[in-house]
mmCIF file of C-alpha atoms in Angstrom:
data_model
loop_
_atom_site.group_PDB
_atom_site.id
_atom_site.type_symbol
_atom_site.label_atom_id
_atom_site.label_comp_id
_atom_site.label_asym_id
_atom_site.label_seq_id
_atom_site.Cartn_x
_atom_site.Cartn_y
_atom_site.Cartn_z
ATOM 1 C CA UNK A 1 -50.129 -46.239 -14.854
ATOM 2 C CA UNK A 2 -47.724 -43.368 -13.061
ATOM 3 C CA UNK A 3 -49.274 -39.803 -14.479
ATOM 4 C CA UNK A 4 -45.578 -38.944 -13.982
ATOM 5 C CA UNK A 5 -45.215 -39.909 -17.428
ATOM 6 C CA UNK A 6 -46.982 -37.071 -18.150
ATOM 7 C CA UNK A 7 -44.864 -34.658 -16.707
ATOM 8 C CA UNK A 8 -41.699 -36.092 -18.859
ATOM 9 C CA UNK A 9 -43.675 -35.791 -21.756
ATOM 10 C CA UNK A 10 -44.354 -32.237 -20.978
ATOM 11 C CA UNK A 11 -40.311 -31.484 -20.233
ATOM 12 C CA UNK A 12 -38.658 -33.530 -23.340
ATOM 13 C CA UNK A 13 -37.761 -36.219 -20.312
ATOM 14 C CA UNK A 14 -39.046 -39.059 -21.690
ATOM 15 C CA UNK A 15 -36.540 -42.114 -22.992
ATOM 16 C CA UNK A 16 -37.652 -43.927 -26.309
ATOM 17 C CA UNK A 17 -39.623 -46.851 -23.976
ATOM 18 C CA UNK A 18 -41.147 -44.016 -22.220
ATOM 19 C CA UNK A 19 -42.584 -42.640 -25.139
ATOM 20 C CA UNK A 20 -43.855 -45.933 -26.678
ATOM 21 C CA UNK A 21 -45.512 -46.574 -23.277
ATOM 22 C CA UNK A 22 -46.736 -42.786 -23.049
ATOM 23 C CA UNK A 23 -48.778 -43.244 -26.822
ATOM 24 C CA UNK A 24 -50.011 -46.469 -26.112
ATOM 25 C CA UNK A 25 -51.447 -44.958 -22.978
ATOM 26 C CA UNK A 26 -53.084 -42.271 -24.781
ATOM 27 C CA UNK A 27 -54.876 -44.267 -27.164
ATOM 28 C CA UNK A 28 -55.837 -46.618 -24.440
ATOM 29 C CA UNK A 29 -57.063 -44.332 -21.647
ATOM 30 C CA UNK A 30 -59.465 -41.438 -22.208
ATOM 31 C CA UNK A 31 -58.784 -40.021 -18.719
ATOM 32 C CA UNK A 32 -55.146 -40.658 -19.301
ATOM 33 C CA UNK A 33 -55.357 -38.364 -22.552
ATOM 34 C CA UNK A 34 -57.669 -35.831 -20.755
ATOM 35 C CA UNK A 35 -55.472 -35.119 -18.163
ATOM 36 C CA UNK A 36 -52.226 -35.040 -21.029
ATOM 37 C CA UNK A 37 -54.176 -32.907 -22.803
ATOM 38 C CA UNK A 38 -55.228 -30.603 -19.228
ATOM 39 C CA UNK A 39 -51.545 -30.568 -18.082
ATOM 40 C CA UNK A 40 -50.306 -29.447 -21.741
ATOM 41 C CA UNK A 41 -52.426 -26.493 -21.711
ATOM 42 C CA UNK A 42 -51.576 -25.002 -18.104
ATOM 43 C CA UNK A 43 -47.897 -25.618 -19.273
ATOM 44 C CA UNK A 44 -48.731 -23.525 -22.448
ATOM 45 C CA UNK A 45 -50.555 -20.852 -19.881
ATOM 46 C CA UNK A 46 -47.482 -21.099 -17.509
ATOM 47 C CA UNK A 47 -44.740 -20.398 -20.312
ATOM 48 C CA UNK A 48 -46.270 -17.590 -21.797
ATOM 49 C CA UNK A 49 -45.229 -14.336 -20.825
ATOM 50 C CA UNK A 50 -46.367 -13.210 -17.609
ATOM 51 C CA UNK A 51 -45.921 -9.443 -18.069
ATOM 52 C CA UNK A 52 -46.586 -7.211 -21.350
ATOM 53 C CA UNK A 53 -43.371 -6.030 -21.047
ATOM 54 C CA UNK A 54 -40.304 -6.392 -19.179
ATOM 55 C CA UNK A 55 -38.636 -3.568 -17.220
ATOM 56 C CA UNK A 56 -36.247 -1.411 -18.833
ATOM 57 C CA UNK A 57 -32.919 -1.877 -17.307
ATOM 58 C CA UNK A 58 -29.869 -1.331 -18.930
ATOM 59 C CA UNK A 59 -26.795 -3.409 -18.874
ATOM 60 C CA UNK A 60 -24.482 -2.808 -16.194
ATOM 61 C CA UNK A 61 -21.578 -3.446 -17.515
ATOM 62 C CA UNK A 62 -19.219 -2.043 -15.103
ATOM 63 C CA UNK A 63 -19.084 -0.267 -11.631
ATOM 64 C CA UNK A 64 -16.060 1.232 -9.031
ATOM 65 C CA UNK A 65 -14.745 -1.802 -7.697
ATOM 66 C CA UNK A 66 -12.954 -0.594 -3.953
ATOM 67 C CA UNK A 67 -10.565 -3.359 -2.389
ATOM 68 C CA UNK A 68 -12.432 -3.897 0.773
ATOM 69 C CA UNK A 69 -9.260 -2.741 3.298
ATOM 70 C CA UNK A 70 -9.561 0.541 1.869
ATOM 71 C CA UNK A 71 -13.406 0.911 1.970
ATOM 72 C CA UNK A 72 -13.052 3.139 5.399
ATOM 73 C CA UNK A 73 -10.188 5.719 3.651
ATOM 74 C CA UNK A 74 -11.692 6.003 0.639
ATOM 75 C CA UNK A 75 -15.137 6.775 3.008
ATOM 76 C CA UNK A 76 -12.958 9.388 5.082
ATOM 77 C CA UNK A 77 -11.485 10.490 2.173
ATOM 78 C CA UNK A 78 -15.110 11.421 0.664
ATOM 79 C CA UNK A 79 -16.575 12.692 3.367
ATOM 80 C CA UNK A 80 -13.554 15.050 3.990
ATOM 81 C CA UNK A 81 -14.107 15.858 0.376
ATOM 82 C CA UNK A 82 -17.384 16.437 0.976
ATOM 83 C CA UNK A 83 -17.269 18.589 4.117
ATOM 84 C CA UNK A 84 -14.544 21.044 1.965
ATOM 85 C CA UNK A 85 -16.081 21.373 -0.786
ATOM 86 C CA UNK A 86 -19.467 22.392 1.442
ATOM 87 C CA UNK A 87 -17.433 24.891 3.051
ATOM 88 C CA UNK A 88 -15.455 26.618 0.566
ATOM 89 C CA UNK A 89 -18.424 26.606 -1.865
ATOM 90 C CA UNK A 90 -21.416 28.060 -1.032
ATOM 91 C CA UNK A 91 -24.212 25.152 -1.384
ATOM 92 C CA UNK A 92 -27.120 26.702 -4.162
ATOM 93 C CA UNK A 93 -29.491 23.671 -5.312
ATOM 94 C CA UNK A 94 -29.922 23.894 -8.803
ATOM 95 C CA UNK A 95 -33.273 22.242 -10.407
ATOM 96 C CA UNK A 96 -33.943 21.270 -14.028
ATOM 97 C CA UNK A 97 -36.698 23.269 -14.651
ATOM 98 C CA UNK A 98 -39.391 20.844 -15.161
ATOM 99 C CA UNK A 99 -42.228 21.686 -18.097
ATOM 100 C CA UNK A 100 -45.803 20.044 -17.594
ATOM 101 C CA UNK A 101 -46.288 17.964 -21.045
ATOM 102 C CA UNK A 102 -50.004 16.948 -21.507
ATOM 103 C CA UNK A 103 -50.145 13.710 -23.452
ATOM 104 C CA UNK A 104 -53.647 13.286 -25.424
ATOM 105 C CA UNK A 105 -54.959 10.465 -27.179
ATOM 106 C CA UNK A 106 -58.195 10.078 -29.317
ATOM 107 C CA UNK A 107 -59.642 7.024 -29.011
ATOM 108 C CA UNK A 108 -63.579 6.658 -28.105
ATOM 109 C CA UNK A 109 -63.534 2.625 -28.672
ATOM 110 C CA UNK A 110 -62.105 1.721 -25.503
ATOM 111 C CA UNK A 111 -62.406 1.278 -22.211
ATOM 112 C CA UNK A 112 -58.918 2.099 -20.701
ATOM 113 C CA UNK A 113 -56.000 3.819 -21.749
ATOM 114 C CA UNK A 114 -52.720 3.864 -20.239
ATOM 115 C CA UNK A 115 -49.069 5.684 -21.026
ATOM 116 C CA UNK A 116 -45.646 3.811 -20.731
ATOM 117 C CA UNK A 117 -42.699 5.837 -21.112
ATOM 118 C CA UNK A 118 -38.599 6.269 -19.929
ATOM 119 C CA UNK A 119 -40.528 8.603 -17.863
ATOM 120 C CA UNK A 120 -42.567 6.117 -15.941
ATOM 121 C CA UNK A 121 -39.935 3.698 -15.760
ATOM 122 C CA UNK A 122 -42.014 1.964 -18.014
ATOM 123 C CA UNK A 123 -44.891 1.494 -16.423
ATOM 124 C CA UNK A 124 -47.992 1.794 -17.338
ATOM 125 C CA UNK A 125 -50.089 4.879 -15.878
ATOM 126 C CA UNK A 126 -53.597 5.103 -16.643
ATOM 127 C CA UNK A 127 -55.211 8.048 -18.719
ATOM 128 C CA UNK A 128 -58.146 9.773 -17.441
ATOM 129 C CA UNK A 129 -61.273 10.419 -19.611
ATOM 130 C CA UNK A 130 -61.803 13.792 -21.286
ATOM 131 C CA UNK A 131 -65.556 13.459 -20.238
ATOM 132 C CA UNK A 132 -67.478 12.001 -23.182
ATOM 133 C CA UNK A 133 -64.917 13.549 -25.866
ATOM 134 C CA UNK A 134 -63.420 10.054 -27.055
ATOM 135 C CA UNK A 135 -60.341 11.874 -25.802
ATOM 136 C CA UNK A 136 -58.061 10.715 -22.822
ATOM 137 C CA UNK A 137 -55.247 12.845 -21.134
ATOM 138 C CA UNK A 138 -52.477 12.495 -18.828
ATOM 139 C CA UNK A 139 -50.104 15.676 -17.843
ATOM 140 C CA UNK A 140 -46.702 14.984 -16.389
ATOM 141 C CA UNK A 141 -43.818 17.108 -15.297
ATOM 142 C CA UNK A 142 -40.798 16.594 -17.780
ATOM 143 C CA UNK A 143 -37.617 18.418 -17.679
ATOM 144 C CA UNK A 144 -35.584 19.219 -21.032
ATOM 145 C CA UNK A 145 -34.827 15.557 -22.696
ATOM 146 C CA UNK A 146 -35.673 13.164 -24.913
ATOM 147 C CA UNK A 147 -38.116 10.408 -24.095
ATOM 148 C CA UNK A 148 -39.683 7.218 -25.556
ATOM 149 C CA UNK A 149 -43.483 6.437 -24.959
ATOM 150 C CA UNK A 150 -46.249 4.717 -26.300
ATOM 151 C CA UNK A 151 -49.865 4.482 -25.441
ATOM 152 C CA UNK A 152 -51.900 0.792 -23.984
ATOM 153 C CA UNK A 153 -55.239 0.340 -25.264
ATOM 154 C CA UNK A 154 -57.138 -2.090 -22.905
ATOM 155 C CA UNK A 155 -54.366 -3.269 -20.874
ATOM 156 C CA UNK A 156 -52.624 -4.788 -24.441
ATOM 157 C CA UNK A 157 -52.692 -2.587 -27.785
ATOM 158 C CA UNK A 158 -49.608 -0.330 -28.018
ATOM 159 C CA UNK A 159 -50.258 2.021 -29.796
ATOM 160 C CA UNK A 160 -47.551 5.153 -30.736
ATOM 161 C CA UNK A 161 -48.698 8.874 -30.359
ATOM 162 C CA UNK A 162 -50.351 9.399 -33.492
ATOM 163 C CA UNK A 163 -49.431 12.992 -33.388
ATOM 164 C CA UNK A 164 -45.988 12.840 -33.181
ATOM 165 C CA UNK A 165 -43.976 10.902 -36.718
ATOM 166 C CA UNK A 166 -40.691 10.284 -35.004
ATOM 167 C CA UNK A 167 -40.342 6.684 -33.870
ATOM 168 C CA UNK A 168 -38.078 3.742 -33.590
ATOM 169 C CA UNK A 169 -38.933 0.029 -33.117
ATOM 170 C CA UNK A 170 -38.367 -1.788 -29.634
ATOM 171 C CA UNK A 171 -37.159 -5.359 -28.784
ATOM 172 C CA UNK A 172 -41.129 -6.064 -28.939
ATOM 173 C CA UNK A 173 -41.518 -5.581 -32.504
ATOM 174 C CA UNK A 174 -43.587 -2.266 -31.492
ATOM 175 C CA UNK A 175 -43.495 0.796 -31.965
ATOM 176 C CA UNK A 176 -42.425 3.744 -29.507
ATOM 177 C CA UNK A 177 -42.972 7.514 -29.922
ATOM 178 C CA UNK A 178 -39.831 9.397 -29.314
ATOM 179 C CA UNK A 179 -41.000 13.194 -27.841
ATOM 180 C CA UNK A 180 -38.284 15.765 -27.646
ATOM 181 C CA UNK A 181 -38.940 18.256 -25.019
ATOM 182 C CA UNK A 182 -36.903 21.164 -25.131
ATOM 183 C CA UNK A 183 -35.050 20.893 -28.595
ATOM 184 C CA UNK A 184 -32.373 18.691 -26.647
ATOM 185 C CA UNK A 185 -31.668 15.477 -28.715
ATOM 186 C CA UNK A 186 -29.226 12.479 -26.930
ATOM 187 C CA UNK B 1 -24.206 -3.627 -29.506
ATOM 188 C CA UNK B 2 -21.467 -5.713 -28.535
ATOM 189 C CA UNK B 3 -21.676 -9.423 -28.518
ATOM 190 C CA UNK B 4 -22.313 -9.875 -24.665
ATOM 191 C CA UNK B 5 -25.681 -6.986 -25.079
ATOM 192 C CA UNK B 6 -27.183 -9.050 -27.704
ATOM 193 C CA UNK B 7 -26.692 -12.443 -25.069
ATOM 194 C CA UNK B 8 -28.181 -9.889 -22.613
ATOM 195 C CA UNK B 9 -31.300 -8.992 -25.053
ATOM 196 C CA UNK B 10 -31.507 -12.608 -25.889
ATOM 197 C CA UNK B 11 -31.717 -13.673 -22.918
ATOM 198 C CA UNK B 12 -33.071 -11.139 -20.497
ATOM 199 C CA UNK B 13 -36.641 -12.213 -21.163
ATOM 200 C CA UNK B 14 -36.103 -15.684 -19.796
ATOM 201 C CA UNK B 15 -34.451 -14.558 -16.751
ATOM 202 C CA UNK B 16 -36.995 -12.127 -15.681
ATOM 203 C CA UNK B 17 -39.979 -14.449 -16.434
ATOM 204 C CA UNK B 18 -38.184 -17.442 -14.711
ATOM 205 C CA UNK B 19 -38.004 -14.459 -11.143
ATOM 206 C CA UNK B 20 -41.413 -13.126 -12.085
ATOM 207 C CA UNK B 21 -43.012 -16.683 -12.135
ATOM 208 C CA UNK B 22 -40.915 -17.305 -9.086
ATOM 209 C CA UNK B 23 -41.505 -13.882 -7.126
ATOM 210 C CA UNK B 24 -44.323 -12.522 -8.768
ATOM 211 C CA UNK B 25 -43.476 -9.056 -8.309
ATOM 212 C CA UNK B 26 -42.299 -7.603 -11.502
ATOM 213 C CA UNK B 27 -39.954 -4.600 -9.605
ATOM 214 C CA UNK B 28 -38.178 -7.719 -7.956
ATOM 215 C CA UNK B 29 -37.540 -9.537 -10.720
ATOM 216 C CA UNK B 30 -36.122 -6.856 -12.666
ATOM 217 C CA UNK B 31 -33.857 -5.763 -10.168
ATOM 218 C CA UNK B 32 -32.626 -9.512 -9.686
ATOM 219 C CA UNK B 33 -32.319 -9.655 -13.764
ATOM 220 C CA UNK B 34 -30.530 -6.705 -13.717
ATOM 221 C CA UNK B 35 -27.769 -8.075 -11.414
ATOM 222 C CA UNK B 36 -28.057 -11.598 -12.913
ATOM 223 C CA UNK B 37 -25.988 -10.509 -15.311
ATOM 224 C CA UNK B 38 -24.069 -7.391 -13.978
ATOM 225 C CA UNK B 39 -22.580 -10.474 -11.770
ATOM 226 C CA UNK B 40 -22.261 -12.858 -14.693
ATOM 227 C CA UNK B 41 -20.619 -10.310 -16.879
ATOM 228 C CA UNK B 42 -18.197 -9.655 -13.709
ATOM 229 C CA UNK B 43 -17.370 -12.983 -12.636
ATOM 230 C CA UNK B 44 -17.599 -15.223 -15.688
ATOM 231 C CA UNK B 45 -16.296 -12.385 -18.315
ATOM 232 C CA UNK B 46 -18.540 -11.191 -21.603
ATOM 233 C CA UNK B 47 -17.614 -15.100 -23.614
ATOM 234 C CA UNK B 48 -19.179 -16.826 -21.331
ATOM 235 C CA UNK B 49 -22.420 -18.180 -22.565
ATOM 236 C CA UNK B 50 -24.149 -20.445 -20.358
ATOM 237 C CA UNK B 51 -27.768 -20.215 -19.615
ATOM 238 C CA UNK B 52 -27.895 -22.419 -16.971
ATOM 239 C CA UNK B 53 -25.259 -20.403 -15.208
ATOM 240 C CA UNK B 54 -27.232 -17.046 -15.518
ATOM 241 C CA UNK B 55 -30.185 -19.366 -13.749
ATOM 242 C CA UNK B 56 -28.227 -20.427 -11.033
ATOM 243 C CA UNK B 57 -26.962 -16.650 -10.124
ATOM 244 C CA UNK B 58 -30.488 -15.482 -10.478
ATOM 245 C CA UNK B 59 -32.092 -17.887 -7.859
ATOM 246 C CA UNK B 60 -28.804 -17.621 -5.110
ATOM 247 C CA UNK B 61 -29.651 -13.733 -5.921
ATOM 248 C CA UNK B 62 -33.258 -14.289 -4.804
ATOM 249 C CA UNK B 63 -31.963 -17.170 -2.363
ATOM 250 C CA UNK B 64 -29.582 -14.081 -0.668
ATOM 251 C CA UNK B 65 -31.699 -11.087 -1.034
ATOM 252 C CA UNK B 66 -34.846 -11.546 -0.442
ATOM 253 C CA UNK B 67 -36.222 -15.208 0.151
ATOM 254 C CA UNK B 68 -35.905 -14.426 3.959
ATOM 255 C CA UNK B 69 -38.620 -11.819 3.822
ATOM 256 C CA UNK B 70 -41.002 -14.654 2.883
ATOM 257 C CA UNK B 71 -42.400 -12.088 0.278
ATOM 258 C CA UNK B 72 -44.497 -12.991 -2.706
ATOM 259 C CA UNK B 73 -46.455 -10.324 -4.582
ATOM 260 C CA UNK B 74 -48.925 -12.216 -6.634
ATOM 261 C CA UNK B 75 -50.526 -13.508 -3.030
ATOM 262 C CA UNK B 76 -50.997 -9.977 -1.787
ATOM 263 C CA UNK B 77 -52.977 -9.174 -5.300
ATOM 264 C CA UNK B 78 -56.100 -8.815 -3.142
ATOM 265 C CA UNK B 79 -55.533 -8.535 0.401
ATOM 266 C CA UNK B 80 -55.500 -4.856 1.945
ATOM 267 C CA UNK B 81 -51.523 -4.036 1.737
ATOM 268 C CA UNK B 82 -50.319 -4.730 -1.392
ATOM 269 C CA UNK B 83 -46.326 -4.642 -1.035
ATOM 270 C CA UNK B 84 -45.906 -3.738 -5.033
ATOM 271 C CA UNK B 85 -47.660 -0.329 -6.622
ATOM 272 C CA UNK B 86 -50.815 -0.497 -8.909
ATOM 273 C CA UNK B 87 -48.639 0.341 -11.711
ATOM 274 C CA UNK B 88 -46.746 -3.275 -11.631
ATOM 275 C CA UNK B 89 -49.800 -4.774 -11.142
ATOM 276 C CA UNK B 90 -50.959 -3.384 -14.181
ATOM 277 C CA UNK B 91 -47.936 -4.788 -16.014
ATOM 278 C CA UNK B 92 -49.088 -8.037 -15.618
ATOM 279 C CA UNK B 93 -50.853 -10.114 -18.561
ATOM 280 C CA UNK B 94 -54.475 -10.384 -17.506
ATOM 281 C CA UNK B 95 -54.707 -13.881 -17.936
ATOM 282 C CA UNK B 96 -51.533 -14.235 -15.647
ATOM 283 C CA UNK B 97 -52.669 -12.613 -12.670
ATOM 284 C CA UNK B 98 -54.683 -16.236 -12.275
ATOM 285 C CA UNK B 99 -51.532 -17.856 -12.501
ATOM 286 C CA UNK B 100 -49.203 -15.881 -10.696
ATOM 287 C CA UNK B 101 -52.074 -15.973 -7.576
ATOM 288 C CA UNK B 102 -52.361 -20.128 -7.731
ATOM 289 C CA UNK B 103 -48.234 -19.721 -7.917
ATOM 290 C CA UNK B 104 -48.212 -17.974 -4.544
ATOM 291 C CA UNK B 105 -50.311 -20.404 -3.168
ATOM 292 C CA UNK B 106 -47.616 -22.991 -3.712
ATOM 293 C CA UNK B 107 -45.120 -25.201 -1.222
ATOM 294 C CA UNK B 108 -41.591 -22.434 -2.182
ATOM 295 C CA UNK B 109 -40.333 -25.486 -3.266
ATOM 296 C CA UNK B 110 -43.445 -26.187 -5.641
ATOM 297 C CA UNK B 111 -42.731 -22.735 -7.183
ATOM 298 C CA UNK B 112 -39.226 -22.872 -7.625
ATOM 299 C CA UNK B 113 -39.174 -26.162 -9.614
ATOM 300 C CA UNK B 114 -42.437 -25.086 -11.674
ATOM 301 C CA UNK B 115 -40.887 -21.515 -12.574
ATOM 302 C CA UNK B 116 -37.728 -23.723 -13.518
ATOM 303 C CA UNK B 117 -39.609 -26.039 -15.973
ATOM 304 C CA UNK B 118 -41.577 -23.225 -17.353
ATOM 305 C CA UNK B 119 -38.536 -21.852 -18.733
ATOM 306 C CA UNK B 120 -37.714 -24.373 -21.161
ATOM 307 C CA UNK B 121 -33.876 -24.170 -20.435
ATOM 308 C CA UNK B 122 -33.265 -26.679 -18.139
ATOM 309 C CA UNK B 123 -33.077 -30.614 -18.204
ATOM 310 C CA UNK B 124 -33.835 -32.473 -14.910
ATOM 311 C CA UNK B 125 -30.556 -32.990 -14.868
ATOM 312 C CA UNK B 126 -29.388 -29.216 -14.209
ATOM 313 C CA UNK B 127 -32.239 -28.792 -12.134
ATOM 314 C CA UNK B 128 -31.301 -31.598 -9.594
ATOM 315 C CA UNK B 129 -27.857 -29.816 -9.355
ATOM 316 C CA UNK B 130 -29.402 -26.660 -9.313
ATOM 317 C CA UNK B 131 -31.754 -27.147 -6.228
ATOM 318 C CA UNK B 132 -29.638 -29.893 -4.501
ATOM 319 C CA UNK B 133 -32.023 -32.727 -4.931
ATOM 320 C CA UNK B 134 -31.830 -35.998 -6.830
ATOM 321 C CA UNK B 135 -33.306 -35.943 -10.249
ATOM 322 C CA UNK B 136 -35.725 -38.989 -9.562
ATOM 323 C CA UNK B 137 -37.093 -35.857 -6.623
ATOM 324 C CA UNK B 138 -37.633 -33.880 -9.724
ATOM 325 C CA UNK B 139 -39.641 -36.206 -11.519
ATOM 326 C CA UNK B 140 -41.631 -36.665 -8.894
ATOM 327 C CA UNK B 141 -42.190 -32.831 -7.412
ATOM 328 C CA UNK B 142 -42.379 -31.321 -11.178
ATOM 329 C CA UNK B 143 -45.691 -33.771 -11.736
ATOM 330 C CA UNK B 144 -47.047 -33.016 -7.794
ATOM 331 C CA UNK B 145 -46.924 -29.305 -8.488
ATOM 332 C CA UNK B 146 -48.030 -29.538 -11.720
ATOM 333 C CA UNK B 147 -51.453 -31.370 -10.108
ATOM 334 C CA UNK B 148 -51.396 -29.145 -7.186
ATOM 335 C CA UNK B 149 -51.247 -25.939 -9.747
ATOM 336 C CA UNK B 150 -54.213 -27.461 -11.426
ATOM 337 C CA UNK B 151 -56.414 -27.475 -8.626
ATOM 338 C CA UNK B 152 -55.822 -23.937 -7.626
ATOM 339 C CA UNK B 153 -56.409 -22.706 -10.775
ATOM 340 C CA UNK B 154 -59.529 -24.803 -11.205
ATOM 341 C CA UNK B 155 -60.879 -23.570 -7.621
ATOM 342 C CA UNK B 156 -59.818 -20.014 -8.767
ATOM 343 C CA UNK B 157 -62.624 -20.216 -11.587
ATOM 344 C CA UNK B 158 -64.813 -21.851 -9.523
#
């Protein structure tokens, strides 16, 4: 008997003989059934999702679009641009003043905690211990905005900022904390 | 949200776990997501709706971009210069990270069909067309894989 089978089974492949052939070899064939049984449950461990969340990344849903003769004038043109504007205006960098925000968390039952937020890109950034306290902290740098966060308990809870009571649901089915820094709401 | 962002949210999931299972580096894949469908959007317009299609301009995406730097995350997990930060890593399921490492240790063209089955979207039939191999081929590489994937992740236990 061709294991193949197996595989068809697995991917909705199999024709109607196939699948007469594939439960009579079940019933007949412990190893046969084992190894169904084996291959079903990697394929389970294989679809699943591999991350615990996707990246945020929105939809591009348009960008300049320059005819490819006139990529070199419309490069001169810039940089000519460029090199007046530098000229006739003096060049002052100007910084969004940035505001350490200290994110802190009770929660003595575990073992790890980590923050996710628009400000990490979404990814996760562990929390360090508040000695003994039950307590876990994490400071960042945030300029004026709003952003969305929530805390990971353990590498999987999310859990939102206690604290704070304004929220909104993701695509997830959890729940994100949305912090307003600076008054400034988008 | 218009009609082509809820296709996107409907679908965005399966094309960044089909490049995650097939990269393993979950920057990568979202990048290559990302421009799955800014190119879909661009060169098939917001009414088209087929998911095989978005598959097909995700792996010529990884195909073009980056399968020449031979790069696959998940296989660096534990050697000295990991190419992706700790902070991807962490995004990872913990009971993936045992998958994602056996999937690095794959033939690339073990992966590829394995992170194409694992999606659920595709018959053998699209497959076939979508690699450039005969759909008998499939049968016969899904099921080798498949075994081969088992024995890694058996000798990763061990």
């Amino acid at each position: 008997m061709n294991h193949q089978i197996i595989s068809l089974f697995i991917d909705d492949e199999l024709t109607l003989n196939e699948k007469i052939e594939f439960v009579e070899e079940v019933h007949g064939s412990k190893p046969f059934k084992d190894e169904a049984i084996e291959l079903l449950q990697q394929e389970k461990l294989l679809r699943s999702d591999p991350v615990e969340r996707i990246p945020e990344r929105k939809l591009k849903t348009s960008r300049p679009h320059i005819l490819r003769f006139l990529r070199p004038v419309f490069i001169a043109a810039t940089a000519a641009a460029a090199t007046l504007i530098f000229v006739f205006f003096p060049f002052t960098p100007q910084q969004t003043p940035e505001t350490p925000y200290r994110f802190v968390v009770y929660r003595p039952d575990v073992s790890r905690v980590e923050i996710a937020g628009s400000f990490t890109g979404w990814n996760a950034v562990p929390m360090k211990r508040v000695g003994d306290s039950g307590y876990w902290e994490h400071t960042i740098n945030l300029p004026q905005g709003e952003y969305r966060f929530s805390y990971l308990l353990n590498g999987g809870e999310r859990l939102p900022d206690p604290t704070i009571p304004t929220r909104e649901k993701d695509d997830f089915g959890s729940e994100n904390t949305i912090l307003s820094i600076g008054g400034r709401t988008t | 949200m218009s009609e082509y962002g809820l296709f996107y949210r409907d679908c965005r999931n399966r094309i960044f776990n089909y490049l995650m299972r097939l990269t393993g580096d979950y920057g990568m894949a979202g990048d290559i997501m990302q421009e799955t469908f800014t190119r879909h959007l661009e060169h098939y317009g917001k009414d088209n709706r087929e998911i095989p299609l978005l598959y097909r301009i995700a792996r010529n995406l990884f195909t073009d971009e980056w399968r020449r730097s031979k790069h696959f995350a998940a296989g660096e997990m534990e050697g000295e210069e990991p190419s992706i930060d700790q902070e991807h890593r962490l995004m990872v399921r913990s009971e993936y990270r045992s998958v994602l490492s056996a999937m690095a240790s794959l033939e690339e063209d073990e992966r590829e069909i394995l992170s194409l089955t694992a999606g659920g979207d595709l018959s053998y039939t699209e497959i076939a067309s979508l690699v450039g191999i005969s759909e008998a081929n499939v049968k016969v590489k899904v099921h080798r894989a498949r075994l081969k994937l088992k024995k890694l992740l058996k000798e990763g236990d061990g």
